[in-house]
Coordinates of C-alpha atoms and ligand atoms in Angstrom, one line a residue:
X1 CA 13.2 8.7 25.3
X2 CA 10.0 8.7 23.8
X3 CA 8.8 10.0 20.8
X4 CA 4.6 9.8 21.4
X5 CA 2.2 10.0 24.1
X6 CA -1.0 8.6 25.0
X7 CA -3.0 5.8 24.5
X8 CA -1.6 2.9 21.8
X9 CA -4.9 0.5 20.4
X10 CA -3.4 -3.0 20.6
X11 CA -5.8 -6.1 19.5
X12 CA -9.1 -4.4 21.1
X13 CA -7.8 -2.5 23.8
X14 CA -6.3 1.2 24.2
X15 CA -2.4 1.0 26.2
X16 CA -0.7 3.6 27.5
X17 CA 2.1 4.6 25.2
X18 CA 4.9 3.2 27.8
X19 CA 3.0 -0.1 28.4
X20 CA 2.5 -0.9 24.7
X21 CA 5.0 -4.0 24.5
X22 CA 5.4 -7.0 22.9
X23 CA 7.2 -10.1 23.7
X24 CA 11.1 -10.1 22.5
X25 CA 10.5 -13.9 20.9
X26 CA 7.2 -12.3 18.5
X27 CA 8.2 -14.1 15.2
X28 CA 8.1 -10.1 14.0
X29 CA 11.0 -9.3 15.7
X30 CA 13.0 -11.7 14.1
X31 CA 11.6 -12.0 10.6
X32 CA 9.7 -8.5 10.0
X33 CA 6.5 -10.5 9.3
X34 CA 4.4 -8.0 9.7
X35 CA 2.6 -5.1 7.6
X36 CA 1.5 -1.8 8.2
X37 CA 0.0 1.4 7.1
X38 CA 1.1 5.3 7.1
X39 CA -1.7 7.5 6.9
X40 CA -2.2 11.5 8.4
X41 CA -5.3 13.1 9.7
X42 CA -5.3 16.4 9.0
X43 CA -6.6 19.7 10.8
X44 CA -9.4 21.1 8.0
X45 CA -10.8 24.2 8.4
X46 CA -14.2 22.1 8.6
X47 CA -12.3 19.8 11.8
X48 CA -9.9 16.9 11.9
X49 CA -10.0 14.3 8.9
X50 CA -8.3 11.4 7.8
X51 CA -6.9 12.0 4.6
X52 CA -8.1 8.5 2.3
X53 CA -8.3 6.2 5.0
X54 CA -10.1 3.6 3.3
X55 CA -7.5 3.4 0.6
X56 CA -5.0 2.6 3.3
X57 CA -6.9 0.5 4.9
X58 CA -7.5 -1.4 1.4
X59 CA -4.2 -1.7 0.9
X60 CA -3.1 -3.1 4.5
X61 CA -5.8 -6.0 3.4
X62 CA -4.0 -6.3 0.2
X63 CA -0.5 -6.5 2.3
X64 CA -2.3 -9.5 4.8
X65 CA -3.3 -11.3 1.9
X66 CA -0.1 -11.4 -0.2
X67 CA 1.5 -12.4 3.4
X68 CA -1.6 -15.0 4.0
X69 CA -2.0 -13.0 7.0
X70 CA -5.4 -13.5 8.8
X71 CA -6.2 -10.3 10.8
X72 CA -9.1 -11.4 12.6
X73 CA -10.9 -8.2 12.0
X74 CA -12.7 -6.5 9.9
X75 CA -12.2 -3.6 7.6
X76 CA -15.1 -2.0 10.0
X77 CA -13.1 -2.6 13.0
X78 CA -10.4 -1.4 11.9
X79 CA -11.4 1.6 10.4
X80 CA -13.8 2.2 13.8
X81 CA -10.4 1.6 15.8
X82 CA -8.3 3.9 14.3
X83 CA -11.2 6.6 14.6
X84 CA -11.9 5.4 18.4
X85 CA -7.7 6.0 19.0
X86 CA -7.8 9.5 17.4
X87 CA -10.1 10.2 19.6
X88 CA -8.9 9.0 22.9
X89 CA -6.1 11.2 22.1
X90 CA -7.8 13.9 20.8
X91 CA -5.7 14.6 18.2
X92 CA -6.3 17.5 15.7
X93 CA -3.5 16.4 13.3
X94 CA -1.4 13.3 13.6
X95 CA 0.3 10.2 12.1
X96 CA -1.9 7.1 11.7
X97 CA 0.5 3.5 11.7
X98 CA -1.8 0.7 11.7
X99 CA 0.2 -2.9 11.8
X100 CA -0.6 -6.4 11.8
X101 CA 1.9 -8.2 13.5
X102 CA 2.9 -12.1 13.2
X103 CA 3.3 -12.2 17.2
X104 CA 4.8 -14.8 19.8
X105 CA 4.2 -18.4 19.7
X106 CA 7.6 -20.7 18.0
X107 CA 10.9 -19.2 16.5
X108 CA 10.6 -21.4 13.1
X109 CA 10.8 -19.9 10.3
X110 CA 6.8 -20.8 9.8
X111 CA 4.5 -17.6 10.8
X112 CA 1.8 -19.7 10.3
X113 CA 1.6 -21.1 14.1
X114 CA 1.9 -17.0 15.1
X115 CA -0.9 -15.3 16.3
X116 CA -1.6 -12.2 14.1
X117 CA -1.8 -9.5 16.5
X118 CA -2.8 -5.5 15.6
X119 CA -1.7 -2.0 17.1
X120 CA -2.5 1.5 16.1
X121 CA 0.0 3.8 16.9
X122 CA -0.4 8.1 16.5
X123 CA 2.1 10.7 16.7
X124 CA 2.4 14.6 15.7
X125 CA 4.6 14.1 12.9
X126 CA 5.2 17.6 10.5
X127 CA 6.7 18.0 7.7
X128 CA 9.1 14.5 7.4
X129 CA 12.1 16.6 5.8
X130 CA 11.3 19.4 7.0
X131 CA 9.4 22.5 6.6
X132 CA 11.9 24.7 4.6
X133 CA 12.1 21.4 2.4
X134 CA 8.5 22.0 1.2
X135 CA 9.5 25.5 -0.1
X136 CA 12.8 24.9 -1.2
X137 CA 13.6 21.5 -2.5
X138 CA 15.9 18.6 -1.4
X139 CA 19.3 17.3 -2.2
X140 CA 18.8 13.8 -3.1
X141 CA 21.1 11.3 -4.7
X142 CA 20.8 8.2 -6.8
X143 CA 21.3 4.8 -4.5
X144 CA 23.6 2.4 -4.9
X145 CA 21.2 0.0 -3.6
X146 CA 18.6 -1.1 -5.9
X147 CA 14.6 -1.8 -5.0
X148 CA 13.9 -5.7 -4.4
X149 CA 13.5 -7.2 -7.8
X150 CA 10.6 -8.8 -9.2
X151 CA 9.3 -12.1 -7.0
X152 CA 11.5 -11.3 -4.7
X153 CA 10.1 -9.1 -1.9
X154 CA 6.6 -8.2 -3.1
X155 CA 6.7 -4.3 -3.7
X156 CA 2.9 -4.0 -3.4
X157 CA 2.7 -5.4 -0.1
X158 CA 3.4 -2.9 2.5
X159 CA 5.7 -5.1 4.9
X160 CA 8.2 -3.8 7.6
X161 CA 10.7 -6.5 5.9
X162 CA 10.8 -3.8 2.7
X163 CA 12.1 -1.7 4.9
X164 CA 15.5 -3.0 5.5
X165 CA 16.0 -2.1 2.2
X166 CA 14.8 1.5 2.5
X167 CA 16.9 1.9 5.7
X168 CA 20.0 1.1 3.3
X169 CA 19.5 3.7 0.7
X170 CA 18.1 6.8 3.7
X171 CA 21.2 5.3 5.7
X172 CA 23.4 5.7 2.6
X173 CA 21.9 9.1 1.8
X174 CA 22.6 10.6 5.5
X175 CA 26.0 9.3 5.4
X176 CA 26.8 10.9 1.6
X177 CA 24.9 14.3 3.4
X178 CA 21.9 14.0 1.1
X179 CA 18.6 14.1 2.3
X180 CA 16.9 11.5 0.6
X181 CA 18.1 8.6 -1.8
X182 CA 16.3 7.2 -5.7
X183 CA 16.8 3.7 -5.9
X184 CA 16.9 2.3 -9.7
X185 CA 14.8 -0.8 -9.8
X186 CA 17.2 -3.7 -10.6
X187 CA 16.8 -3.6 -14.1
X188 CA 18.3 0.1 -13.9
X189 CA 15.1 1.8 -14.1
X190 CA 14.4 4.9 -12.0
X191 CA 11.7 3.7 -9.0
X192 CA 10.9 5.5 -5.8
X193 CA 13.0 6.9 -2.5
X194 CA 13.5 5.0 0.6
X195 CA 10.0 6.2 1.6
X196 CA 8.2 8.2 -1.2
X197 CA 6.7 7.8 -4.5
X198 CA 8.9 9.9 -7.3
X199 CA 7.7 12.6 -9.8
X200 CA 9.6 14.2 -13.2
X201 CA 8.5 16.8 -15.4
X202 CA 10.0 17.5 -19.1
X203 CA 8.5 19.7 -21.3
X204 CA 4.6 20.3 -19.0
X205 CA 4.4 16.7 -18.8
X206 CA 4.7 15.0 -15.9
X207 CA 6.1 11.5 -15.6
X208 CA 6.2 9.1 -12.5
X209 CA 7.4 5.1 -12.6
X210 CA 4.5 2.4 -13.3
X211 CA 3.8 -0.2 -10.5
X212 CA 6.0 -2.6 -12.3
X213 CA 9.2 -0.9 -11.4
X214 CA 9.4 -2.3 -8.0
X215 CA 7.6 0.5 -6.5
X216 CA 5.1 0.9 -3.6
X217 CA 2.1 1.9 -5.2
X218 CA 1.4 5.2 -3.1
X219 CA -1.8 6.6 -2.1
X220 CA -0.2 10.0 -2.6
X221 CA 1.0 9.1 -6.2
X222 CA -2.6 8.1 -7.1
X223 CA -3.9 11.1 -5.4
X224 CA -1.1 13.5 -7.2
X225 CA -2.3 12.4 -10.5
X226 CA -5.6 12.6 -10.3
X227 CA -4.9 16.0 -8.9
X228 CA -2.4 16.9 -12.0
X229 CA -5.0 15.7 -14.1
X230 CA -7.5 18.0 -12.9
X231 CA -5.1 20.9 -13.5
X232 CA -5.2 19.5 -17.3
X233 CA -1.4 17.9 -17.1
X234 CA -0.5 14.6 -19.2
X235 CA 0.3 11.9 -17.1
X236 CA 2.4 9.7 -17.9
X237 CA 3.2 5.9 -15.7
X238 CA 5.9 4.5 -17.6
X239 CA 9.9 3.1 -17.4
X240 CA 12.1 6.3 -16.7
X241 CA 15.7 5.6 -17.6
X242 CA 18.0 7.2 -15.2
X243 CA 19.3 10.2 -16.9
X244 CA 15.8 11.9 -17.9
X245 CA 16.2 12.8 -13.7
X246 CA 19.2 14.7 -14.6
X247 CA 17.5 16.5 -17.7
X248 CA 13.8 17.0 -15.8
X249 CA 13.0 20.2 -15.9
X250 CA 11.4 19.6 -12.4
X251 CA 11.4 16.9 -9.9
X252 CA 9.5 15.8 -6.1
X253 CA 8.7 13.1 -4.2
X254 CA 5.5 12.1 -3.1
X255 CA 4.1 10.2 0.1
X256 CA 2.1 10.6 3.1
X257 CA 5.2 11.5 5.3
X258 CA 6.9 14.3 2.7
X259 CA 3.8 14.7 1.2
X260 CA 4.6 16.7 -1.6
X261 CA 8.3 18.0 -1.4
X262 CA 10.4 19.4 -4.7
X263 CA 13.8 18.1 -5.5
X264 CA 16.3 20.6 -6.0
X265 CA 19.3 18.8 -7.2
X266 CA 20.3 15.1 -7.7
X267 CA 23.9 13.6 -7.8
X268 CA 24.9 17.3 -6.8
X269 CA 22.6 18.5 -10.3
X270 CA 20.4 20.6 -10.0
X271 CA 17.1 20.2 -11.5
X272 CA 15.8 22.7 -13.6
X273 CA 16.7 25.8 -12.0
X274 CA 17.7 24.4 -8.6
X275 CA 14.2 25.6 -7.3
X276 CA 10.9 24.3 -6.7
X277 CA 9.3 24.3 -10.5
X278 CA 5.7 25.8 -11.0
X279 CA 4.3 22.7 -12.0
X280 CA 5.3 21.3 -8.6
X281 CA 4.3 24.0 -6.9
X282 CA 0.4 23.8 -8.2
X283 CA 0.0 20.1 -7.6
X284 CA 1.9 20.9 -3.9
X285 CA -1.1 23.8 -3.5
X286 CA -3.7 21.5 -5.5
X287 CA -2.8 18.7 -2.5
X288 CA -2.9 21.3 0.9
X289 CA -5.7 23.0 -0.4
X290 CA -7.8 19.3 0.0
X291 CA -6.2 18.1 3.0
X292 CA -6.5 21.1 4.4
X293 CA -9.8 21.8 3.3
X294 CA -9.5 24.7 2.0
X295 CA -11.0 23.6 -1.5
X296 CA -14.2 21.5 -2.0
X297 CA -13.4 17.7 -1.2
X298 CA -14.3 16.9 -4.8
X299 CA -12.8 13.5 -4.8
X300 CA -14.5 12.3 -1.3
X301 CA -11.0 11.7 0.5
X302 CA -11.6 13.4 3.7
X303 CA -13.4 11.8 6.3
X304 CA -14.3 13.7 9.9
X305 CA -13.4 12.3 13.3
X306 CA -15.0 14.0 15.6
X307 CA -18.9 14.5 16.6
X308 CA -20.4 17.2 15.0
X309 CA -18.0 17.2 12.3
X310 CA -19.5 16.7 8.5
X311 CA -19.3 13.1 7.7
X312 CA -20.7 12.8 3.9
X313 CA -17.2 11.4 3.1
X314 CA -17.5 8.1 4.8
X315 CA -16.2 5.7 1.8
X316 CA -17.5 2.4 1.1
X317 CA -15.8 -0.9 2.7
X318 CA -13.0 -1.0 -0.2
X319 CA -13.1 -4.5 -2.7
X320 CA -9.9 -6.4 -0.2
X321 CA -12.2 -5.7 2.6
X322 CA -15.3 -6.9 1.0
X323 CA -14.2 -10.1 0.0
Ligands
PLP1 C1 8.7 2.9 -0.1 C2 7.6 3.8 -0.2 N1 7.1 4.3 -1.4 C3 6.1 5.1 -1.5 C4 5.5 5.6 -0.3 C5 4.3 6.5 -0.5 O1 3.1 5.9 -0.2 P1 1.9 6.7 0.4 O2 1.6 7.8 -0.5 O3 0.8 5.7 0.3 O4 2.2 7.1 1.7 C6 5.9 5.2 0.9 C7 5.2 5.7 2.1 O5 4.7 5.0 2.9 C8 6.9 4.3 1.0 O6 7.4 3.8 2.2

């Protein structure tokens, strides 16, 4: 059972998928030390582009330093790595999952004897809830579980360990027959879902939790609002008690997996109407029509893969990797 294909980078050289292996004693698998990315290439009607590639790459630097992780590369290779892997597989749309890895060396509890070893993994990944979730909403439920609190597991960091925590409220979700969970932040504050940024509208203006309520700080969510911005919406990143979910006229997640998928009812509620709100839906055509490239990439976020492909939007080393 496999769920890719093709050729996996791993610290300098491209694997075949089924050869792509670690050792079961890597200090990883035991203790989740590493971090990773989740980024998607898209196909424009201009050719394949990575959709803000250097943000993600800026904040997998960010993750490695929180976690005093040394990657032994630099943001250049990096960024030239995932490029090279897109196109050894010739992808025209795919998944990007960078991680840096604490890999095998001694079972303490220590990752500082580990190597700190790097893959790049790519697979065809759609729409993560599904396509007729884009249209039509999901059911989504509020967690029991709560988000780590505050100097506990570092939210901004982007580690697998943070996981275990999202696998609790999707598992939960499943199990109750929703498709997604909210988790409150411990404090009893609304945060984000297992795997996605969160949205609420009331009365045309849209609202979304501030970094400080244990969220990961998405590079959807920052792309959403400058998006909603440039439709003229008020933006608002602030605490959100529970209840103004049930009372939003309009709710969605957002993330590089669901990218930008309306919520239809919450705790069995619906929202608004039940259906996908027209605010939702402009900032859900605002976002394809750039990653699709079908609008002007105002914002620079797009940057081309392939030869003979336009490459003005090549970004800047970001400020982690400069450093
Ligand atoms: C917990 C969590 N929150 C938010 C997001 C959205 O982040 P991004 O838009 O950078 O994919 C993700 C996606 O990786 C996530 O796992």
């Amino acid at each position: 059972m496999s769920f890719g294909t093709g050729k996996i980078w791993m610290n300098g050289s491209l694997v075949d998928w089924a050869d792509a292996k670690i050792h079961i004693g890597s200090h990883v698998v035991h203790y989740g030390s590493a971090v990773f990315e989740g980024a998607r290439c898209y196909e424009t009607s201009r050719g394949t582009a990575c959709f803000r590639i250097d943000a993600h790459l800026e904040r997998l630097f960010d993750s490695c330093k929180i976690y005093r992780m040394e990657p032994g590369l630099t943001y250049d290779e990096i960024h030239g790595a995932v490029l090279e892997t897109i196109r050894a597989n010739q992808y025209k749309a795919c998944y990007i999952r960078p991680i840096i890895y604490r890999g095998y060396h001694t079972l303490g509890v220590n990752p500082l004897p580990c190597p700190v070893d790097a893959a790049i993994l790519l697979w065809e990944w759609g729409a993560y809830l599904g396509q007729d979730a884009l249209t039509n909403g999901v059911d989504v439920c509020v967690s029991s579980w709560s988000r780590a609190a505050a100097n506990t597991f570092p939210t901004l960091a982007k580690t697998s360990a943070n996981y275990a925590n999202s696998t609790l409220i999707k598992m939960e979700a499943m199990v109750e027959g929703y498709s997604e969970g909210i988790a409150l932040d411990t404090a009893g504050y609304l945060s984000e879902g297992s795997g996605q940024n969160l949205f609420l509208v009331r009365n045309d203006v849209i609202y979304t939790p501030p970094v400080t309520a244990s969220i990961l700080p998405g590079i959807t969510r920052d792309s959403v609002i400058t998006l909603a911005q440039d439709l003229g919406f008020k933006v608002r990143e602030e605490m959100l008690p529970r209840e103004l979910l049930y009372i939003a006229d309009e709710a969605f997640f957002v993330g590089t997996a669901v990218e930008v998928t309306p919520i239809k009812s919450v705790d069995k509620m619906a929202i608004g109407n039940g259906r996908r709100g027209p605010i939702t839906e402009a900032i859900q055509q605002a976002f394809f029509d750039i990653v699709t490239g079908r609008v002007d990439d105002r914002h620079g976020w797009l940057e081309y893969v392939y030869d003979g492909e336009p490459r003005e939007a090549v970004a800047a080393a970001p400020r982690a990797a400069r450093a």
